[in-house]
């Protein structure tokens, strides 16, 4: 009986030993168990590199392959980072059919080239400017007859006292085509000009976006009827560029009041035109310690008096030539002028005009001479089309583009994805320490 029990114990000793070896795995088996969750990983070469039974030659080849892939990845990532650091821009069409009624109808400013009504010379100086009923007649807006003096308001301008339409009301319009916008008859009243004045007769029309002080004026010759068709282009910088400085972006946002380029007229938002006007005033203060408030909106600057006229006349050649930084050789004549460091606003509207002027008010008498029968000029101002072309400027490489490009390069060089990178981090930070601790405790 005892011998039989001893034989039974000997027969069961071998399975027990195998079972014990299975319960206490070797280092290689434990490592294989650790790597089993990553068997299907997308990190090519990583699993083969750590395989315990991998030959040394193959392990060396996989090591070289991974090092080469990492080297290429780091180099291309450096190139991408450098390209992102350059902050290069590109401008694309964001919308080619943006409705024009989304913007206010432009401000139309009418000025007589002969700034004063000489017939009122005995009165005070402020009363010498032309009044509404002396300049305008037969107004209509949206094909409806309107009182000209209800549509136009007095307005200061570098051209002198003028009359402006739609500056405060900011009416919108969706109508297009001739006679659908503003129609007004301009009265020349040549007999009320200064006697012996040989200056050019006619009018000056300035078309600006609401909120802009002035733009480049259009000269209207006397005794002509003028059609001005208008189209617009809107340009904006997207939010990816807002993290950059205004000097890098070369444009200013509405809230960037502390920027290097910021200067604008009092009570007006930043616009490049307003910046140029304020720059002119500051140069007047620099040379003559005063500004011509007759040409600019009310401000805290000291207004010029009669005693300052000689100083203004002596520096008039400077004020006639205004340029921006980098334009000296193109704008400034004979090396004299003023330079204004102004940039565009990041949301700008460009107004494009199509002008057509035809001679009117003439008829031929019997002796073959021409006689002027109509000393007024008809101005027709309207939209050419009901859509606006919108441009968007953005960074060629933003943060999102950089991340996407980095992921694509990772897939190309290592055949990995973001999930694989997370798997690698989890393996190094969690699984390896856990394996080491458990293996040490078991031993």
CSV table of C-alpha atoms in Angstrom, one decimal:
chain,number,residue,atom,x,y,z
A,1,UNK,CA,0.0,0.0,0.0
A,2,UNK,CA,2.8,2.4,0.9
A,3,UNK,CA,4.7,1.5,-2.3
A,4,UNK,CA,1.6,2.2,-4.4
A,5,UNK,CA,1.2,5.7,-2.9
A,6,UNK,CA,4.8,6.5,-3.5
A,7,UNK,CA,4.5,5.6,-7.2
A,8,UNK,CA,1.3,7.8,-7.5
A,9,UNK,CA,3.2,10.7,-6.0
A,10,UNK,CA,6.1,10.2,-8.5
A,11,UNK,CA,3.6,10.1,-11.4
A,12,UNK,CA,2.0,13.4,-10.3
A,13,UNK,CA,5.4,15.2,-9.6
A,14,UNK,CA,6.0,16.1,-13.3
A,15,UNK,CA,2.6,17.8,-14.0
A,16,UNK,CA,3.0,19.6,-10.7
A,17,UNK,CA,6.4,20.9,-11.7
A,18,UNK,CA,5.1,22.1,-15.0
A,19,UNK,CA,2.1,23.8,-13.3
A,20,UNK,CA,4.5,25.5,-10.9
A,21,UNK,CA,6.7,26.8,-13.8
A,22,UNK,CA,3.5,28.1,-15.5
A,23,UNK,CA,2.5,29.9,-12.2
A,24,UNK,CA,6.0,31.5,-11.9
A,25,UNK,CA,6.7,32.7,-15.4
A,26,UNK,CA,10.2,33.5,-16.6
A,27,UNK,CA,11.3,37.0,-17.6
A,28,UNK,CA,10.8,36.3,-21.3
A,29,UNK,CA,7.3,34.9,-20.8
A,30,UNK,CA,6.4,37.8,-18.5
A,31,UNK,CA,7.7,40.3,-21.2
A,32,UNK,CA,5.7,38.5,-23.9
A,33,UNK,CA,2.6,38.8,-21.7
A,34,UNK,CA,3.3,42.5,-21.2
A,35,UNK,CA,3.6,43.1,-25.0
A,36,UNK,CA,0.6,41.0,-25.9
A,37,UNK,CA,-1.9,44.0,-25.7
A,38,UNK,CA,0.4,45.8,-28.3
A,39,UNK,CA,0.5,42.9,-30.7
A,40,UNK,CA,-1.8,44.7,-33.0
A,41,UNK,CA,-0.3,48.1,-32.5
A,42,UNK,CA,0.3,50.5,-35.5
A,43,UNK,CA,3.8,51.4,-34.3
A,44,UNK,CA,5.6,49.4,-36.9
A,45,UNK,CA,8.9,48.0,-35.6
A,46,UNK,CA,8.2,48.7,-32.0
A,47,UNK,CA,6.7,45.2,-31.3
A,48,UNK,CA,9.4,43.5,-33.3
A,49,UNK,CA,12.2,45.4,-31.6
A,50,UNK,CA,11.1,44.2,-28.1
A,51,UNK,CA,10.3,40.6,-29.1
A,52,UNK,CA,12.3,38.4,-26.7
A,53,UNK,CA,13.1,35.7,-29.3
A,54,UNK,CA,14.0,38.2,-32.1
A,55,UNK,CA,17.5,37.6,-33.5
A,56,UNK,CA,20.1,40.2,-32.8
A,57,UNK,CA,20.6,40.9,-36.5
A,58,UNK,CA,16.9,41.5,-37.1
A,59,UNK,CA,16.7,43.5,-33.8
A,60,UNK,CA,19.6,45.7,-35.1
A,61,UNK,CA,17.9,46.3,-38.5
A,62,UNK,CA,14.6,47.3,-36.8
A,63,UNK,CA,16.5,49.6,-34.5
A,64,UNK,CA,18.2,51.3,-37.5
A,65,UNK,CA,14.8,51.6,-39.3
A,66,UNK,CA,13.2,53.2,-36.3
A,67,UNK,CA,16.1,55.6,-35.7
A,68,UNK,CA,16.0,56.6,-39.4
A,69,UNK,CA,12.2,57.2,-39.3
A,70,UNK,CA,12.6,59.3,-36.1
A,71,UNK,CA,15.4,61.3,-37.7
A,72,UNK,CA,13.2,62.1,-40.8
A,73,UNK,CA,10.3,62.9,-38.6
A,74,UNK,CA,12.3,65.4,-36.5
A,75,UNK,CA,13.8,67.0,-39.6
A,76,UNK,CA,10.5,67.4,-41.4
A,77,UNK,CA,8.8,68.6,-38.2
A,78,UNK,CA,11.6,71.3,-37.9
A,79,UNK,CA,10.8,72.4,-41.5
A,80,UNK,CA,7.1,72.6,-40.7
A,81,UNK,CA,7.8,74.6,-37.5
A,82,UNK,CA,10.1,77.0,-39.3
A,83,UNK,CA,7.4,77.5,-42.0
A,84,UNK,CA,4.9,78.2,-39.3
A,85,UNK,CA,7.2,80.6,-37.6
A,86,UNK,CA,7.6,82.7,-40.8
A,87,UNK,CA,3.9,83.6,-40.6
A,88,UNK,CA,3.2,83.7,-44.3
A,89,UNK,CA,-0.2,84.7,-45.6
A,90,UNK,CA,-2.4,83.7,-48.5
A,91,UNK,CA,-5.5,85.5,-49.7
A,92,UNK,CA,-8.5,83.5,-51.1
A,93,UNK,CA,-12.0,84.2,-52.2
A,94,UNK,CA,-14.3,83.6,-49.3
A,95,UNK,CA,-17.6,84.5,-51.0
A,96,UNK,CA,-18.3,85.7,-54.6
A,97,UNK,CA,-22.0,86.4,-54.1
A,98,UNK,CA,-22.3,88.3,-50.8
A,99,UNK,CA,-25.4,90.5,-50.9
A,100,UNK,CA,-24.6,94.2,-51.2
A,101,UNK,CA,-27.5,95.2,-48.9
A,102,UNK,CA,-25.3,93.9,-46.0
A,103,UNK,CA,-23.4,97.2,-46.2
A,104,UNK,CA,-24.6,100.7,-45.9
A,105,UNK,CA,-24.8,102.8,-49.1
A,106,UNK,CA,-21.6,104.9,-49.4
A,107,UNK,CA,-21.4,108.5,-48.2
A,108,UNK,CA,-21.4,110.9,-51.1
A,109,UNK,CA,-19.8,114.3,-50.4
A,110,UNK,CA,-20.2,117.2,-52.8
A,111,UNK,CA,-17.8,120.2,-52.8
A,112,UNK,CA,-17.7,123.2,-55.0
A,113,UNK,CA,-14.2,123.8,-56.3
A,114,UNK,CA,-14.7,127.5,-55.6
A,115,UNK,CA,-15.1,127.1,-51.9
A,116,UNK,CA,-16.7,130.4,-51.1
A,117,UNK,CA,-19.9,132.2,-52.2
A,118,UNK,CA,-18.4,135.6,-52.9
A,119,UNK,CA,-21.8,137.3,-53.0
A,120,UNK,CA,-21.9,137.1,-49.1
A,121,UNK,CA,-18.5,138.7,-48.6
A,122,UNK,CA,-19.8,141.3,-46.1
A,123,UNK,CA,-21.0,138.6,-43.7
A,124,UNK,CA,-18.9,136.7,-41.3
A,125,UNK,CA,-16.4,134.1,-42.6
A,126,UNK,CA,-18.4,131.0,-41.5
A,127,UNK,CA,-21.3,132.2,-43.6
A,128,UNK,CA,-19.3,132.4,-46.8
A,129,UNK,CA,-19.6,128.6,-47.5
A,130,UNK,CA,-22.1,127.4,-50.0
A,131,UNK,CA,-25.5,126.5,-48.6
A,132,UNK,CA,-27.5,123.5,-49.6
A,133,UNK,CA,-30.1,125.3,-51.7
A,134,UNK,CA,-27.3,127.2,-53.5
A,135,UNK,CA,-25.6,123.9,-54.6
A,136,UNK,CA,-28.3,121.2,-54.9
A,137,UNK,CA,-31.6,120.7,-56.6
A,138,UNK,CA,-34.0,118.0,-57.9
A,139,UNK,CA,-32.9,115.2,-55.6
A,140,UNK,CA,-34.3,111.7,-55.7
A,141,UNK,CA,-33.4,108.6,-53.7
A,142,UNK,CA,-34.7,105.1,-54.8
A,143,UNK,CA,-36.7,106.8,-57.6
A,144,UNK,CA,-38.6,108.9,-55.0
A,145,UNK,CA,-38.3,112.7,-55.1
A,146,UNK,CA,-36.7,114.1,-51.8
A,147,UNK,CA,-35.8,117.4,-50.4
A,148,UNK,CA,-32.1,117.9,-51.0
A,149,UNK,CA,-31.5,119.7,-47.8
A,150,UNK,CA,-33.1,116.7,-45.8
A,151,UNK,CA,-30.7,114.3,-47.6
A,152,UNK,CA,-27.5,116.3,-47.3
A,153,UNK,CA,-25.8,117.7,-44.2
A,154,UNK,CA,-22.9,120.1,-43.9
A,155,UNK,CA,-19.5,118.4,-43.7
A,156,UNK,CA,-15.9,119.4,-43.3
A,157,UNK,CA,-13.3,118.0,-45.7
A,158,UNK,CA,-9.8,118.9,-46.8
A,159,UNK,CA,-11.5,120.5,-49.8
A,160,UNK,CA,-13.3,122.9,-47.5
A,161,UNK,CA,-17.0,123.1,-46.4
A,162,UNK,CA,-19.0,120.5,-48.3
A,163,UNK,CA,-22.3,118.6,-48.1
A,164,UNK,CA,-22.6,114.9,-47.3
A,165,UNK,CA,-25.3,112.3,-48.1
A,166,UNK,CA,-25.9,109.2,-45.9
A,167,UNK,CA,-23.1,109.8,-43.4
A,168,UNK,CA,-25.3,109.6,-40.2
A,169,UNK,CA,-28.3,107.7,-41.5
A,170,UNK,CA,-26.3,104.9,-43.2
A,171,UNK,CA,-29.1,103.8,-45.4
A,172,UNK,CA,-28.8,100.4,-47.2
A,173,UNK,CA,-29.8,99.7,-50.8
A,174,UNK,CA,-30.4,96.5,-52.8
A,175,UNK,CA,-31.3,98.2,-56.0
A,176,UNK,CA,-29.0,98.2,-59.0
A,177,UNK,CA,-28.8,100.1,-62.2
A,178,UNK,CA,-29.0,103.6,-63.4
A,179,UNK,CA,-31.5,105.9,-61.7
A,180,UNK,CA,-32.0,103.5,-58.8
A,181,UNK,CA,-29.7,105.2,-56.3
A,182,UNK,CA,-29.2,108.9,-55.7
A,183,UNK,CA,-29.8,111.6,-58.3
A,184,UNK,CA,-29.0,115.2,-57.7
A,185,UNK,CA,-28.6,118.3,-59.8
A,186,UNK,CA,-25.5,120.4,-59.0
A,187,UNK,CA,-25.8,124.2,-59.4
A,188,UNK,CA,-22.7,125.9,-60.4
A,189,UNK,CA,-23.8,129.6,-59.8
A,190,UNK,CA,-20.7,130.9,-61.6
A,191,UNK,CA,-21.8,134.5,-61.1
A,192,UNK,CA,-21.4,134.2,-57.4
A,193,UNK,CA,-17.7,133.1,-57.6
A,194,UNK,CA,-14.9,135.5,-56.8
A,195,UNK,CA,-14.4,138.1,-59.5
A,196,UNK,CA,-11.3,137.5,-61.6
A,197,UNK,CA,-10.9,133.9,-60.2
A,198,UNK,CA,-9.3,131.8,-62.9
A,199,UNK,CA,-9.3,128.6,-60.9
A,200,UNK,CA,-11.0,125.6,-62.5
A,201,UNK,CA,-14.8,125.6,-62.2
A,202,UNK,CA,-16.8,122.5,-61.3
A,203,UNK,CA,-17.3,120.2,-58.4
A,204,UNK,CA,-15.4,117.6,-56.4
A,205,UNK,CA,-17.2,114.4,-55.3
A,206,UNK,CA,-15.8,112.2,-52.6
A,207,UNK,CA,-17.2,108.6,-52.1
A,208,UNK,CA,-16.3,107.1,-48.8
A,209,UNK,CA,-17.4,104.2,-46.5
A,210,UNK,CA,-19.4,105.4,-43.5
A,211,UNK,CA,-16.9,106.1,-40.7
A,212,UNK,CA,-14.1,107.3,-43.1
A,213,UNK,CA,-13.2,110.9,-43.1
A,214,UNK,CA,-12.1,111.3,-46.8
A,215,UNK,CA,-11.0,109.4,-49.8
A,216,UNK,CA,-9.6,110.2,-53.3
A,217,UNK,CA,-11.9,112.8,-54.8
A,218,UNK,CA,-13.5,112.7,-58.2
A,219,UNK,CA,-13.4,115.9,-60.2
A,220,UNK,CA,-16.6,116.8,-62.2
A,221,UNK,CA,-16.0,119.2,-65.1
A,222,UNK,CA,-18.6,122.0,-65.5
A,223,UNK,CA,-21.6,121.6,-67.8
A,224,UNK,CA,-21.4,117.8,-67.8
A,225,UNK,CA,-23.8,115.1,-66.7
A,226,UNK,CA,-22.1,112.4,-64.7
A,227,UNK,CA,-23.0,108.7,-64.1
A,228,UNK,CA,-21.1,107.0,-61.3
A,229,UNK,CA,-21.6,103.3,-61.0
A,230,UNK,CA,-20.4,101.6,-57.9
A,231,UNK,CA,-19.1,98.1,-57.0
A,232,UNK,CA,-17.4,97.0,-53.9
A,233,UNK,CA,-14.8,94.5,-52.6
A,234,UNK,CA,-14.7,93.4,-49.0
A,235,UNK,CA,-11.5,92.1,-47.4
A,236,UNK,CA,-10.9,90.6,-43.9
A,237,UNK,CA,-8.3,88.8,-41.9
A,238,UNK,CA,-9.6,85.6,-40.2
A,239,UNK,CA,-9.2,84.8,-36.5
A,240,UNK,CA,-6.0,82.7,-37.0
A,241,UNK,CA,-4.1,85.9,-37.6
A,242,UNK,CA,-5.4,87.7,-34.5
A,243,UNK,CA,-2.7,86.2,-32.3
A,244,UNK,CA,0.0,88.0,-34.3
A,245,UNK,CA,1.1,91.6,-33.7
A,246,UNK,CA,-0.2,94.3,-35.9
A,247,UNK,CA,3.3,94.9,-37.3
A,248,UNK,CA,3.5,91.2,-38.5
A,249,UNK,CA,-0.1,91.3,-39.8
A,250,UNK,CA,0.3,94.8,-41.3
A,251,UNK,CA,-3.3,95.7,-40.4
A,252,UNK,CA,-5.1,96.9,-37.3
A,253,UNK,CA,-8.1,95.5,-35.5
A,254,UNK,CA,-10.8,97.8,-34.0
A,255,UNK,CA,-9.6,97.1,-30.4
A,256,UNK,CA,-5.8,97.5,-31.0
A,257,UNK,CA,-5.6,101.0,-29.7
A,258,UNK,CA,-2.2,100.7,-28.3
A,259,UNK,CA,-0.5,99.5,-31.4
A,260,UNK,CA,2.6,101.1,-33.0
A,261,UNK,CA,0.6,102.2,-36.0
A,262,UNK,CA,-2.6,103.4,-34.2
A,263,UNK,CA,-3.6,107.0,-34.7
A,264,UNK,CA,-7.0,108.2,-35.8
A,265,UNK,CA,-9.3,111.2,-35.7
A,266,UNK,CA,-11.0,111.9,-32.4
A,267,UNK,CA,-14.4,110.1,-32.2
A,268,UNK,CA,-13.6,107.9,-35.3
A,269,UNK,CA,-12.7,104.2,-35.5
A,270,UNK,CA,-9.4,103.3,-37.0
A,271,UNK,CA,-9.3,103.5,-40.8
A,272,UNK,CA,-6.2,104.0,-42.9
A,273,UNK,CA,-7.9,107.2,-44.3
A,274,UNK,CA,-8.6,108.5,-40.8
A,275,UNK,CA,-5.0,107.7,-39.8
A,276,UNK,CA,-3.7,109.7,-42.7
A,277,UNK,CA,-5.9,112.7,-41.8
A,278,UNK,CA,-4.7,112.6,-38.2
A,279,UNK,CA,-1.1,112.3,-39.4
A,280,UNK,CA,-1.6,115.5,-41.4
A,281,UNK,CA,-2.9,117.3,-38.4
A,282,UNK,CA,0.0,116.2,-36.2
A,283,UNK,CA,2.5,117.5,-38.8
A,284,UNK,CA,0.7,120.8,-38.8
A,285,UNK,CA,1.1,120.9,-35.0
A,286,UNK,CA,4.8,120.0,-35.5
A,287,UNK,CA,5.5,122.9,-37.9
A,288,UNK,CA,3.0,125.6,-36.9
A,289,UNK,CA,1.6,124.5,-33.4
A,290,UNK,CA,-2.0,124.5,-34.7
A,291,UNK,CA,-4.3,122.7,-37.1
A,292,UNK,CA,-6.9,123.8,-39.6
A,293,UNK,CA,-10.1,122.7,-37.9
A,294,UNK,CA,-12.0,123.9,-40.9
A,295,UNK,CA,-10.8,120.7,-42.7
A,296,UNK,CA,-11.1,118.2,-39.9
A,297,UNK,CA,-13.6,117.0,-37.3
A,298,UNK,CA,-13.6,118.7,-33.9
A,299,UNK,CA,-10.6,117.7,-31.8
A,300,UNK,CA,-8.5,118.8,-28.9
A,301,UNK,CA,-5.8,120.3,-31.2
A,302,UNK,CA,-5.2,124.0,-31.2
A,303,UNK,CA,-7.0,125.7,-34.1
A,304,UNK,CA,-5.0,128.0,-36.3
A,305,UNK,CA,-5.7,131.7,-36.2
A,306,UNK,CA,-5.0,134.5,-38.7
A,307,UNK,CA,-1.5,134.9,-37.3
A,308,UNK,CA,-0.7,131.3,-38.3
A,309,UNK,CA,-1.5,131.7,-42.0
A,310,UNK,CA,2.1,132.7,-42.9
A,311,UNK,CA,3.5,129.5,-41.2
A,312,UNK,CA,0.9,127.3,-43.0
A,313,UNK,CA,1.7,128.9,-46.4
A,314,UNK,CA,5.5,128.4,-45.8
A,315,UNK,CA,5.0,124.7,-45.2
A,316,UNK,CA,2.2,124.2,-47.7
A,317,UNK,CA,4.5,122.3,-50.1
A,318,UNK,CA,5.0,119.6,-47.4
A,319,UNK,CA,1.3,119.1,-46.8
A,320,UNK,CA,0.7,118.7,-50.5
A,321,UNK,CA,2.7,115.5,-50.6
A,322,UNK,CA,1.6,112.8,-48.2
A,323,UNK,CA,3.0,109.3,-48.4
A,324,UNK,CA,3.4,106.1,-46.3
A,325,UNK,CA,6.5,104.4,-45.1
A,326,UNK,CA,8.2,102.9,-48.2
A,327,UNK,CA,6.6,105.2,-50.7
A,328,UNK,CA,9.0,108.0,-50.5
A,329,UNK,CA,10.5,107.5,-54.0
A,330,UNK,CA,7.1,107.2,-55.6
A,331,UNK,CA,4.9,109.8,-53.8
A,332,UNK,CA,7.2,112.5,-52.3
A,333,UNK,CA,8.3,115.0,-54.9
A,334,UNK,CA,11.7,116.7,-54.8
A,335,UNK,CA,12.4,115.2,-51.4
A,336,UNK,CA,9.7,117.3,-49.7
A,337,UNK,CA,6.6,116.0,-48.0
A,338,UNK,CA,5.4,114.1,-44.9
A,339,UNK,CA,5.5,110.4,-44.2
A,340,UNK,CA,2.6,108.7,-42.3
A,341,UNK,CA,3.1,105.3,-40.8
A,342,UNK,CA,-0.4,104.0,-41.4
A,343,UNK,CA,-1.7,100.5,-42.3
A,344,UNK,CA,-5.0,99.1,-43.5
A,345,UNK,CA,-7.7,98.0,-41.1
A,346,UNK,CA,-8.2,94.3,-40.9
A,347,UNK,CA,-11.8,94.6,-42.1
A,348,UNK,CA,-11.8,96.9,-45.1
A,349,UNK,CA,-14.3,97.8,-47.8
A,350,UNK,CA,-12.9,99.0,-51.1
A,351,UNK,CA,-15.3,101.1,-53.3
A,352,UNK,CA,-14.7,100.9,-57.0
A,353,UNK,CA,-16.3,103.5,-59.2
A,354,UNK,CA,-17.1,103.5,-62.9
A,355,UNK,CA,-17.5,107.2,-64.1
A,356,UNK,CA,-19.1,108.4,-67.3
A,357,UNK,CA,-19.3,112.1,-68.1
A,358,UNK,CA,-21.1,113.6,-71.1
A,359,UNK,CA,-21.3,117.2,-72.1
A,360,UNK,CA,-24.7,118.7,-71.6
A,361,UNK,CA,-26.5,122.1,-71.7
A,362,UNK,CA,-25.2,123.2,-75.1
A,363,UNK,CA,-27.0,124.0,-78.3
A,364,UNK,CA,-26.0,125.6,-81.5
A,365,UNK,CA,-27.4,129.0,-82.7
A,366,UNK,CA,-27.8,130.3,-86.2
A,367,UNK,CA,-24.3,131.8,-86.6
A,368,UNK,CA,-22.7,128.5,-85.7
A,369,UNK,CA,-21.5,129.4,-82.2
A,370,UNK,CA,-22.4,127.4,-79.1
A,371,UNK,CA,-24.4,128.9,-76.4
A,372,UNK,CA,-24.7,127.6,-72.8
A,373,UNK,CA,-28.4,127.2,-71.8
A,374,UNK,CA,-28.0,125.1,-68.7
A,375,UNK,CA,-25.5,125.9,-66.0
A,376,UNK,CA,-26.4,122.9,-63.8
A,377,UNK,CA,-24.9,119.4,-63.8
A,378,UNK,CA,-26.8,116.2,-63.2
A,379,UNK,CA,-25.2,113.5,-61.0
A,380,UNK,CA,-26.5,109.9,-61.0
A,381,UNK,CA,-25.0,107.7,-58.3
A,382,UNK,CA,-26.0,104.0,-58.1
A,383,UNK,CA,-24.9,100.4,-57.6
A,384,UNK,CA,-23.6,98.5,-60.7
A,385,UNK,CA,-24.3,95.0,-59.2
A,386,UNK,CA,-26.0,93.6,-56.1
A,387,UNK,CA,-23.2,91.3,-54.9
A,388,UNK,CA,-19.8,91.8,-53.3
A,389,UNK,CA,-16.7,89.9,-53.8
A,390,UNK,CA,-15.2,88.9,-50.4
A,391,UNK,CA,-11.6,88.0,-49.8
A,392,UNK,CA,-10.2,86.3,-46.7
A,393,UNK,CA,-6.5,86.5,-45.7
A,394,UNK,CA,-5.3,83.7,-43.4
A,395,UNK,CA,-2.1,82.0,-42.4
A,396,UNK,CA,-0.6,79.4,-44.8
A,397,UNK,CA,0.2,77.4,-41.7
A,398,UNK,CA,-2.0,77.7,-38.6
A,399,UNK,CA,-1.8,75.6,-35.5
A,400,UNK,CA,-4.4,73.2,-36.9
A,401,UNK,CA,-2.5,72.8,-40.2
A,402,UNK,CA,0.7,72.2,-38.2
A,403,UNK,CA,-1.0,69.4,-36.2
A,404,UNK,CA,-2.5,67.8,-39.3
A,405,UNK,CA,0.8,68.0,-41.1
A,406,UNK,CA,2.6,66.5,-38.2
A,407,UNK,CA,0.2,63.6,-38.0
A,408,UNK,CA,0.5,63.0,-41.8
A,409,UNK,CA,4.3,62.9,-41.5
A,410,UNK,CA,4.1,60.5,-38.6
A,411,UNK,CA,2.0,58.2,-40.7
A,412,UNK,CA,4.4,58.5,-43.5
A,413,UNK,CA,7.6,58.0,-41.5
A,414,UNK,CA,6.5,55.7,-38.7
A,415,UNK,CA,3.2,54.3,-39.9
A,416,UNK,CA,1.7,55.5,-36.7
A,417,UNK,CA,-1.4,57.5,-35.6
A,418,UNK,CA,-2.2,59.6,-32.6
A,419,UNK,CA,-3.7,56.5,-30.9
A,420,UNK,CA,-0.4,54.7,-31.4
A,421,UNK,CA,1.5,57.5,-29.8
A,422,UNK,CA,-0.8,57.4,-26.8
A,423,UNK,CA,-0.3,53.6,-26.7
A,424,UNK,CA,3.5,54.2,-26.6
A,425,UNK,CA,3.2,56.8,-23.8
A,426,UNK,CA,0.9,54.5,-21.8
A,427,UNK,CA,3.3,51.6,-22.3
A,428,UNK,CA,6.3,53.5,-21.1
A,429,UNK,CA,4.7,55.4,-18.2
A,430,UNK,CA,2.3,52.7,-16.9
A,431,UNK,CA,2.8,49.2,-18.1
A,432,UNK,CA,6.6,49.1,-17.8
A,433,UNK,CA,6.7,50.3,-14.2
A,434,UNK,CA,3.9,47.9,-13.3
A,435,UNK,CA,5.7,45.0,-15.0
A,436,UNK,CA,8.9,45.8,-13.2
A,437,UNK,CA,7.3,46.0,-9.8
A,438,UNK,CA,5.3,42.8,-10.3
A,439,UNK,CA,8.3,40.9,-11.6
A,440,UNK,CA,10.4,42.0,-8.6
A,441,UNK,CA,7.8,41.0,-6.1
A,442,UNK,CA,7.3,37.6,-7.7
A,443,UNK,CA,11.1,36.9,-7.5
